[in-house]
XYZ file of C-alpha atoms in Angstrom:
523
model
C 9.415 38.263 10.904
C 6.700 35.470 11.485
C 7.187 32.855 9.437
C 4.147 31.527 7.112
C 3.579 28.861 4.769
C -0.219 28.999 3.570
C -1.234 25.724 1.571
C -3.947 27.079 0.203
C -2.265 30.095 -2.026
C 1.387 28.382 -1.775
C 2.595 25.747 -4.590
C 3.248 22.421 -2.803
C 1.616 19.120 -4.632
C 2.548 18.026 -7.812
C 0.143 16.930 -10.098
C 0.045 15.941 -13.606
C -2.805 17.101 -16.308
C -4.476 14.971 -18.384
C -1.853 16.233 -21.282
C 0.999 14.719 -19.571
C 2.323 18.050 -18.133
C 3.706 18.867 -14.888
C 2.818 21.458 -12.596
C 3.084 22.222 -8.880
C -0.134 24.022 -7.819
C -1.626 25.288 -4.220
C -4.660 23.412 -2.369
C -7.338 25.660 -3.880
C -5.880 24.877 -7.361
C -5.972 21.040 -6.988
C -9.328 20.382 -6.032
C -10.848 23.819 -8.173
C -9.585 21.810 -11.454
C -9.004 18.276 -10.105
C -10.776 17.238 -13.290
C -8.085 18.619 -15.298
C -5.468 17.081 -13.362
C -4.412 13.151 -14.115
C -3.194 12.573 -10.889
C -1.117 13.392 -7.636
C 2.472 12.586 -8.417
C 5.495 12.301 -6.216
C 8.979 10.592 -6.518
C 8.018 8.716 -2.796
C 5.068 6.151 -3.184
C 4.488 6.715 0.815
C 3.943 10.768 -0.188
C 1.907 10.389 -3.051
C -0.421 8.247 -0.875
C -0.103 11.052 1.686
C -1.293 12.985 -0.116
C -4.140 10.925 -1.564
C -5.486 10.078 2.067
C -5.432 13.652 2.746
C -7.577 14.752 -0.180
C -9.620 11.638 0.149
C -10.593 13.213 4.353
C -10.496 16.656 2.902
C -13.440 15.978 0.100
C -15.590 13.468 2.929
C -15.361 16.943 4.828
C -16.185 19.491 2.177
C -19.065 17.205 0.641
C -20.888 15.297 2.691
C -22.590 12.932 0.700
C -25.253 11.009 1.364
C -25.904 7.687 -0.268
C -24.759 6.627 -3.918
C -27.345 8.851 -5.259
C -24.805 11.880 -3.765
C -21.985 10.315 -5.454
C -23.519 10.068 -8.816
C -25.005 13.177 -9.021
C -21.710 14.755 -8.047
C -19.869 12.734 -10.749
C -22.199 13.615 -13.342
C -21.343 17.278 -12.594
C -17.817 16.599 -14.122
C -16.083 18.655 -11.277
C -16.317 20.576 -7.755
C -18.236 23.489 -7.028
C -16.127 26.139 -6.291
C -18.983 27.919 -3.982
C -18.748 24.882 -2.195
C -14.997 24.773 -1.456
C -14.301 28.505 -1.409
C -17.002 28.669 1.683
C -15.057 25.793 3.315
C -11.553 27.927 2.794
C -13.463 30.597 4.251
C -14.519 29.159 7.192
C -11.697 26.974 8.197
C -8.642 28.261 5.683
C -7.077 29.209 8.772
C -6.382 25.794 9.664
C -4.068 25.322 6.401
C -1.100 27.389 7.109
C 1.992 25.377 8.151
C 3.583 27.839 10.630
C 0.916 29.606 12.418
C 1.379 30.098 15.732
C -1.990 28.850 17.423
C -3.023 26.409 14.621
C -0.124 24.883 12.625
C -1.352 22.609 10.096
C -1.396 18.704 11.204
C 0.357 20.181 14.456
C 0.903 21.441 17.899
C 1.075 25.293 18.502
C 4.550 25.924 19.614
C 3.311 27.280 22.553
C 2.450 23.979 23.908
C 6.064 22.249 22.932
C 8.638 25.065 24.530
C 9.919 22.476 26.893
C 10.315 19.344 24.866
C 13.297 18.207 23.686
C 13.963 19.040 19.755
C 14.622 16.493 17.126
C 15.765 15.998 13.286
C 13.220 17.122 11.043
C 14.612 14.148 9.037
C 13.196 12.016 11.244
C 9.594 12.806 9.603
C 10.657 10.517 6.752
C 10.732 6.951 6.205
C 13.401 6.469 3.578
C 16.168 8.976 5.264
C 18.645 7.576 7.802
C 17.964 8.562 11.197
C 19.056 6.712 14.182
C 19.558 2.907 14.056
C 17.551 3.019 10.383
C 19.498 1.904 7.193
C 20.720 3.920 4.724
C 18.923 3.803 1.244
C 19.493 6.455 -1.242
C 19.969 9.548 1.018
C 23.811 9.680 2.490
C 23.763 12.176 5.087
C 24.002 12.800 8.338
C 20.103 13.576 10.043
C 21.327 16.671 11.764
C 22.797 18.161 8.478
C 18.866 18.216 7.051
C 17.036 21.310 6.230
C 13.829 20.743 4.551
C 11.453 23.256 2.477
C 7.972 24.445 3.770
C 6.647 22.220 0.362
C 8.578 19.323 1.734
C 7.279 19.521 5.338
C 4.156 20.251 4.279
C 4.074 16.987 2.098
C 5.536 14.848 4.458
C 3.216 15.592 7.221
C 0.570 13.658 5.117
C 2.057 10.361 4.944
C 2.101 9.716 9.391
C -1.619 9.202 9.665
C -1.346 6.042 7.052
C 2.605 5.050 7.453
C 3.546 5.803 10.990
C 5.026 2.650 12.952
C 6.060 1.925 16.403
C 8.883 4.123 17.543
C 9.906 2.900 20.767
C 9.859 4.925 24.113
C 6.027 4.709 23.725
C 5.937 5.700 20.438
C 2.483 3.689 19.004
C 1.958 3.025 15.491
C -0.819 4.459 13.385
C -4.926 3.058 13.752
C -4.023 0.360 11.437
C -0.810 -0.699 13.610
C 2.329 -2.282 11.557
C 1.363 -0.536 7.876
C -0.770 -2.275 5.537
C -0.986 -2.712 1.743
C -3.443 0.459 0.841
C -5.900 0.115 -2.509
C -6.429 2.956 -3.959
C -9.221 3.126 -7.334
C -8.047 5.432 -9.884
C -10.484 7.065 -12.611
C -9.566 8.677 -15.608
C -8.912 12.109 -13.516
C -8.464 13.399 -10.314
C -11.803 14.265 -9.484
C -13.246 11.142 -10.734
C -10.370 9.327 -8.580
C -11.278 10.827 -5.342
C -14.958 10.222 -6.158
C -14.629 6.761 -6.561
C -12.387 6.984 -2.981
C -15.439 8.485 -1.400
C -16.161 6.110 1.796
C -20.323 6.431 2.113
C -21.595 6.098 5.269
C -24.798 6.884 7.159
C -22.770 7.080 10.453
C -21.406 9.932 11.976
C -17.791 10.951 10.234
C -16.457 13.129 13.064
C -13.674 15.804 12.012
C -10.927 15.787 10.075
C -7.557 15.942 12.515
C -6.557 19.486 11.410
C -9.771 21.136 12.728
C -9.573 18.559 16.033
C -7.538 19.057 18.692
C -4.071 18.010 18.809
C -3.572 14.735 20.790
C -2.525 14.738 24.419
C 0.926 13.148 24.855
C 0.044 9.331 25.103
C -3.564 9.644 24.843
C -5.356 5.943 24.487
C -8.062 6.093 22.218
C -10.770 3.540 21.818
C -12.787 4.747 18.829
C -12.549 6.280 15.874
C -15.136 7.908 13.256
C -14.552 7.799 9.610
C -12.590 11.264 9.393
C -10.465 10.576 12.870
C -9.130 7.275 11.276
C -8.382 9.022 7.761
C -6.086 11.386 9.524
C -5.322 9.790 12.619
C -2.327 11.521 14.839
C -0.149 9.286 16.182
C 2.565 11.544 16.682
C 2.560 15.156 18.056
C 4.563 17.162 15.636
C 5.622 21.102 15.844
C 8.108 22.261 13.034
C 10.314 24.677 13.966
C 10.930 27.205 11.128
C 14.258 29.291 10.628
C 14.908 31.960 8.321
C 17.437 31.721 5.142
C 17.662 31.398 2.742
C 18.613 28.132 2.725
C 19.056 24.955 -0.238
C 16.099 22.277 0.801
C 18.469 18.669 1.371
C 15.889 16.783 0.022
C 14.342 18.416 -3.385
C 17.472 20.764 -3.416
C 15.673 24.015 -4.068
C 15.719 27.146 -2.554
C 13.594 28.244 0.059
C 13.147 31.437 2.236
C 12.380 29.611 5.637
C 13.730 26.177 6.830
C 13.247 23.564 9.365
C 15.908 21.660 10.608
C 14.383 20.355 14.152
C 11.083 19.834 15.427
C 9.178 18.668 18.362
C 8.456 14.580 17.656
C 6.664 12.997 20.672
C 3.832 10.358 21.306
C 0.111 11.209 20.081
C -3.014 8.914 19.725
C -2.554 5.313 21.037
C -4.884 3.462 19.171
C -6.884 0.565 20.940
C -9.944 0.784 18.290
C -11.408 -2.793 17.674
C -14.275 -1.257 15.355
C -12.179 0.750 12.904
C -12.045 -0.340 9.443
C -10.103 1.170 6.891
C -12.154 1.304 3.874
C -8.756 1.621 1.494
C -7.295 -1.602 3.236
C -7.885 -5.482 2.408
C -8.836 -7.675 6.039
C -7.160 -11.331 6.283
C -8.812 -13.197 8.697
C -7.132 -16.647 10.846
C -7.462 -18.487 13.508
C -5.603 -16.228 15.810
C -7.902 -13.238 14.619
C -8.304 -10.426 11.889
C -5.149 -8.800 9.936
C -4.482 -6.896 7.741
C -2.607 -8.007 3.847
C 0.400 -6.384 4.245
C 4.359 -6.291 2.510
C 5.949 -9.114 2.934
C 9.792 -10.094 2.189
C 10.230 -11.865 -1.486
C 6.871 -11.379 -2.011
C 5.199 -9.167 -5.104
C 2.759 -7.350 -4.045
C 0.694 -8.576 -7.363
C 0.640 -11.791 -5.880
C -1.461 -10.420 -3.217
C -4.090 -9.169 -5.666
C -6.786 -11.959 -4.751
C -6.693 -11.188 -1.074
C -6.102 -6.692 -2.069
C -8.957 -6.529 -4.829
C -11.002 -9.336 -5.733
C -11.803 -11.785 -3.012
C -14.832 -10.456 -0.539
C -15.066 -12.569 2.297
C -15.007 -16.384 1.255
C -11.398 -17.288 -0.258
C -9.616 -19.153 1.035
C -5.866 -18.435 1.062
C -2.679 -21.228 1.109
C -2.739 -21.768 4.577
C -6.796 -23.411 4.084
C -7.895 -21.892 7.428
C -7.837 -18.010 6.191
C -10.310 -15.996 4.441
C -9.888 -12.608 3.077
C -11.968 -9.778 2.765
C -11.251 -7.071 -0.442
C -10.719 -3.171 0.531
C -14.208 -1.677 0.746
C -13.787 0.830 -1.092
C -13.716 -1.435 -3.785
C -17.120 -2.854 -3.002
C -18.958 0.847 -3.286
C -16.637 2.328 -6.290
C -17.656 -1.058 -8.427
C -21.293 0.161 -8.427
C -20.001 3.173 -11.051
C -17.892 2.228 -12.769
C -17.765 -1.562 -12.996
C -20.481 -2.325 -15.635
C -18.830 1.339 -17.906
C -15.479 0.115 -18.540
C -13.719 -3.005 -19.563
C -10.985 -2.688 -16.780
C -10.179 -1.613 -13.613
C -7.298 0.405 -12.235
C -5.995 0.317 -9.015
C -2.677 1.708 -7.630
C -1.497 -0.204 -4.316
C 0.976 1.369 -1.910
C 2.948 -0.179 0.405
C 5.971 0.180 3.044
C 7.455 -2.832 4.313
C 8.675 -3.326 8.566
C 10.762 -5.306 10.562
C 6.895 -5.189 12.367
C 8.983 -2.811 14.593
C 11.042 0.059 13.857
C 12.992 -0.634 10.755
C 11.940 0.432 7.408
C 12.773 -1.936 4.669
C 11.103 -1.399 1.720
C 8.332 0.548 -0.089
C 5.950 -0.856 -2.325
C 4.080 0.826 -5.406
C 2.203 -1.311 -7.852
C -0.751 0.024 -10.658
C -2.441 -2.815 -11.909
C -5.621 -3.360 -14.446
C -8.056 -5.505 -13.558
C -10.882 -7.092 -15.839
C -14.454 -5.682 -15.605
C -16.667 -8.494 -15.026
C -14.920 -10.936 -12.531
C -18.221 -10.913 -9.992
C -20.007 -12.000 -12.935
C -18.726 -15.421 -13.138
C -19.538 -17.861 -10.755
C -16.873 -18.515 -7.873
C -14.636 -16.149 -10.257
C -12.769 -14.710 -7.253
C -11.990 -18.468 -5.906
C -11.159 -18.936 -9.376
C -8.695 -16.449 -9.323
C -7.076 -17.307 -5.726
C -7.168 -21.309 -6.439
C -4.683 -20.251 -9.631
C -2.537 -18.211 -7.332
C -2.761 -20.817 -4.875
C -1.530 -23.767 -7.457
C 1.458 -21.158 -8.578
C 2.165 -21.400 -4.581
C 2.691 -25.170 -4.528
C 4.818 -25.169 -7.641
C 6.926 -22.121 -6.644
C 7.583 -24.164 -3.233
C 8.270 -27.301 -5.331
C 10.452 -25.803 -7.477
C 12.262 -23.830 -4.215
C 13.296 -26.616 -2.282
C 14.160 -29.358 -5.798
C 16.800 -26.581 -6.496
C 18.166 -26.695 -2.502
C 17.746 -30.403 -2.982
C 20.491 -30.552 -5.747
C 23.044 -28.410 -3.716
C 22.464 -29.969 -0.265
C 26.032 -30.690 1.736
C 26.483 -32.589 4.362
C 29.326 -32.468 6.467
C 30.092 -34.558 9.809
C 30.548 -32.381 12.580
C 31.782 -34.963 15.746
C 29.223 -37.650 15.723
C 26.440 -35.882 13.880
C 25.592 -34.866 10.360
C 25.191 -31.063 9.924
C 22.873 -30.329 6.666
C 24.110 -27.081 5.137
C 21.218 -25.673 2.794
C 22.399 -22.591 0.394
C 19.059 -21.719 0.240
C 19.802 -18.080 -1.537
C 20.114 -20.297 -4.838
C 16.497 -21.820 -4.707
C 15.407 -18.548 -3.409
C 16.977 -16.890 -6.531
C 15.512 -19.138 -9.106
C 12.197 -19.039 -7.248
C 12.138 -15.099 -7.708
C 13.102 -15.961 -11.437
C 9.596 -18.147 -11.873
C 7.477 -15.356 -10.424
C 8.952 -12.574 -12.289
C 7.779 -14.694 -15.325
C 4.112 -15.146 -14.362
C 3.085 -11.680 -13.523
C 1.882 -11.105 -17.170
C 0.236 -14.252 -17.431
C -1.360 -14.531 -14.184
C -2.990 -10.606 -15.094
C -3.798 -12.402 -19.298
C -5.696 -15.369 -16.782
C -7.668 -12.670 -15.105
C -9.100 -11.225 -18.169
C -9.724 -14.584 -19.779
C -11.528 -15.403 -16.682
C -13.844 -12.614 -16.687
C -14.984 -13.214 -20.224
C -16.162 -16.244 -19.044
C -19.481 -15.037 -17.768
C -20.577 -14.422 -21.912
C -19.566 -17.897 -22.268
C -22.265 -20.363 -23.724
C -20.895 -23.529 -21.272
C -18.752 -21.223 -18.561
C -17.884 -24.192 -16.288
C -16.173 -25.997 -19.211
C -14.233 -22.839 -20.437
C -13.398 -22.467 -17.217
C -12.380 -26.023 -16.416
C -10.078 -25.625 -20.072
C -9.014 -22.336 -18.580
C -7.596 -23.704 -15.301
C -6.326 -26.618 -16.753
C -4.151 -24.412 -19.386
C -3.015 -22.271 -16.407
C -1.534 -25.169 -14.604
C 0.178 -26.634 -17.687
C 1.786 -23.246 -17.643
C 2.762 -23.255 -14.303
C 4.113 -27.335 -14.497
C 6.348 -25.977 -17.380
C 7.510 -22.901 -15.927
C 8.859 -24.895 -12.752
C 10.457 -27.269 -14.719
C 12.028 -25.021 -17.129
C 13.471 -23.270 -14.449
C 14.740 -26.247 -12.457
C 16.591 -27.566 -15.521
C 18.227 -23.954 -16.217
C 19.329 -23.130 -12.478
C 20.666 -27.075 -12.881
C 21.845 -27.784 -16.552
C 26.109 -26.833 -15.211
C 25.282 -28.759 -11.447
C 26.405 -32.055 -11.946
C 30.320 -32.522 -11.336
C 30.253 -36.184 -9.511
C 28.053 -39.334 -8.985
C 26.720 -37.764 -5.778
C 25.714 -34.356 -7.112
C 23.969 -36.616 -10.199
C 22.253 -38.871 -7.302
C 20.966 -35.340 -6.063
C 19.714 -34.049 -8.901
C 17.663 -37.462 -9.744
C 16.090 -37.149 -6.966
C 15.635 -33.660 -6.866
C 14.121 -33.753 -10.141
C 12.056 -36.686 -9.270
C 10.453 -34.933 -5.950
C 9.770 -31.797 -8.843
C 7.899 -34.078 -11.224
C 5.713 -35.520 -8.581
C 4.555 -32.532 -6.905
C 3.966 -30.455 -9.529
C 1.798 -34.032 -10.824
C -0.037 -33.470 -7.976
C -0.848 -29.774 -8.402
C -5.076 -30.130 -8.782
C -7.223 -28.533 -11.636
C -10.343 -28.691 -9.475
C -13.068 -26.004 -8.703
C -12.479 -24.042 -5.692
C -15.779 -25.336 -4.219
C -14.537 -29.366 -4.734
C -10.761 -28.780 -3.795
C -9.872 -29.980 -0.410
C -6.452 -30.077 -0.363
C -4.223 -27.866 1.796
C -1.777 -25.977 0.098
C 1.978 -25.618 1.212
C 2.607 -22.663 3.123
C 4.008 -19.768 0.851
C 6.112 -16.971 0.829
């Protein structure tokens, strides 16, 4: 019996309607009523964005748009035109069945991979443990997996934006070590992928399940807009078995399995020009970067640098500038002057920069309408995340300051720092300023209606870094209050709180145009 798996009549994405309910639909279903579904839901942040990239390439290739006008006139149609997509199923449906035998989706025929050596299909996923990669919530061994069609199906979505290196020659994705994405969310699906739309008077090339599959190794040096959407840098054949069989991961029931699959090197990207128009630039000294995860660091602290800074802000370390997700840049022209705030979901998974997979990151945040209205609002906004920088760093090392030993080792004094302590009270003070920093940002955007904006704002800034000053203190003096057993500990904590008291003194409320002074670097 030849096994099939058609995503275009099978249920295999979740999505939620704008009722609150539940469903899992087929491929034709989500985009045919995209404006009755909410959104694409899925218990893995790095899936759900998947998913989102893939619809994202799939719309670019069903509509091509041209200009803003295209955009607009689409959105004020409220929803798809089925003639449209049903003569795109018609024409390339063939391309959307999982197990076919000379066009898999997202694959290579299984013609081409007889002689290759057969892995784990768990090794498709980022939070399972396979090989040297820690164990998170999934305690099993990788050879015991046997995924569902659905499940396969979903997870080949998520390599194009999350793949890293592999070793044995095994590249990362177009955008190398994975970077924070942005992702601007309307009030429904269609309206979401709308505003996603990446215009562009260039050539957009094809989408990579109507390309050819990638040679093994193959060292690419450009990309067009739908290559680098769905980028291949793996070469992937599932190999399907017959059941029935209980899926390990969702723990359903499915007809056909896969349990191994062909896993080898694909693209090798050396593309200078390619920019991702859902990812934020950081630009040094040594070169352009990407914003990406980083350890003890909230990802809303990264929302100057992610969403509102475009090219001229400067970050803690004076010498960088950042450069907001594009996407953000085109989508603002819609919607920006129509409602009061802006959504945007960020998705994240945190490396080693290597192999190991430590952390995914998911964050929705609102943003305030209005913010390129005020003058230097976006250096506004980074100079206030930039003074919570110095205090946090302040506040981090009075705390190791207090609870510094120093033991003699031969002739020389060894300086034992428990630095888990300041780092503990440190993630204390920013867990308390998310809420506040967001209330700053929509204070700061009402600023533009303002009859004397430079002197709310110089009020505004200057209540912001009272806040700040007080938060660091409070802090200090609660991870401190039980410290002091001895003379020396109390000669510590003087000082300690001393050092505190001056720095934070010495935290500016300047405008971000006057301020010269470098920050401390922060984490």
């Amino acid at each position: 019996m030849q096994p099939a798996f058609d995503l275009l009549t099978e249920p295999w994405v979740t999505v939620r309607d704008v009722k609150g309910r539940i469903c899992v639909v087929h491929l034709r279903d989500v985009l045919a009523k995209a404006h009755e579904w909410s959104e694409v839901i899925d218990e893995s942040p790095l899936i759900q964005f998947g998913l989102y990239r893939f619809l994202q390439a799939l719309i670019i290739d069903i509509f091509p748009l041209k200009g803003q006008r295209g955009r607009l006139e689409l959105m004020e149609e409220g929803q798809f035109d089925e003639t449209k997509l049903n003569a795109y199923w018609e024409k390339y449906g063939v391309y959307f069945d999982l197990f076919d035998a000379e066009r898999p989706f997202l694959q290579v025929p299984p013609r081409e991979q007889e002689k290759v050596k057969r892995k784990s299909v768990a090794e498709l996923f980022h939070q399972l443990p396979t090989g040297t990669n820690v164990i998170h919530f999934h305690h099993r061994l990788q050879d015991e997996y046997v995924l569902a069609p659905d499940v396969c199906a979903r997870i080949m979505t998520t390599l194009s934006p999350f793949t890293t290196a592999g070793g044995q020659g095994l590249s990362p994705s177009i955008n190398g070590n994975p970077p924070y994405y942005v992702w601007r969310k309307g009030d429904n699906l269609f309206e979401t992928l709308l505003l996603n739309y990446w215009i562009t008077d260039q050539d957009r090339g094809i989408p990579a399940w109507r390309d050819r599959r990638p040679s093994r190794g193959e060292t690419r040096s450009e990309a067009r807009l739908l290559e680098g959407l769905t980028w291949q840098p793996r070469r992937v054949t599932l190999i399907p078995e017959m059941g029935p069989f209980q899926c390990t991961y969702s723990g359903r029931s499915c007809q056909w399995g896969v349990r191994q699959m062909v896993f080898e090197a694909g693209f090798q990207a050396r593309v200078d020009t390619w920019r991702d128009p859902n990812v934020a630039v950081v630009n040094t000294d040594k070169g352009r970067s990407f914003v990406r995860p980083r350890w003890g660091r909230q990802t809303w602290r990264d929302v100057g640098p992610l969403a509102l800074i475009d090219g001229a802000g400067k970050g803690v370390q004076e010498k960088n500038s950042y450069e907001r997700a594009p996407i953000l840049n085109q989508a603002s022209i819609y919607l920006e002057c129509e409602q009061q705030t802006t959504t945007i979901e960020v998705y994240g998974l945190q490396t080693d920069g290597n192999m190991k997979y430590l952390d995914w990151r998911y964050e929705e945040l609102q943003l305030p309408a209005g913010l390129e209205q005020v003058p230097n609002g976006e250096e506004f906004a980074l100079q206030a995340m930039n003074n919570a920088e110095k205090a946090a760093w302040a506040l981090r090392k009075a705390v190791n300051m207090c609870v510094q030993i120093k033991q003699k080792k031969g002739k020389k004094e060894q300086k034992i720092w428990p630095g888990e302590w300041g780092q503990r009270v440190e993630d204390a003070y920013w867990l308390s300023l998310e809420a506040p920093y967001l209330a700053f940002l929509s204070v700061l955007a009402g600023t533009a209606k303002e009859e004397d904006p430079d002197k709310h704002l110089e009020t505004l800034m200057e209540a912001w870094t009272k806040e700040i000053r007080n938060k660091a203190s409070d802090y200090f003096t609660e991870a401190t209050k039980e410290n002091v057993s001895d003379a020396e500990a109390m000669r510590r904590q003087i000082q300690a709180e001393q050092y505190l008291r001056r720095s934070l003194r010495f935290i500016g409320v300047k405008s971000p145009s006057k301020d010269e002074d470098a920050a401390k670097k922060g984490r």
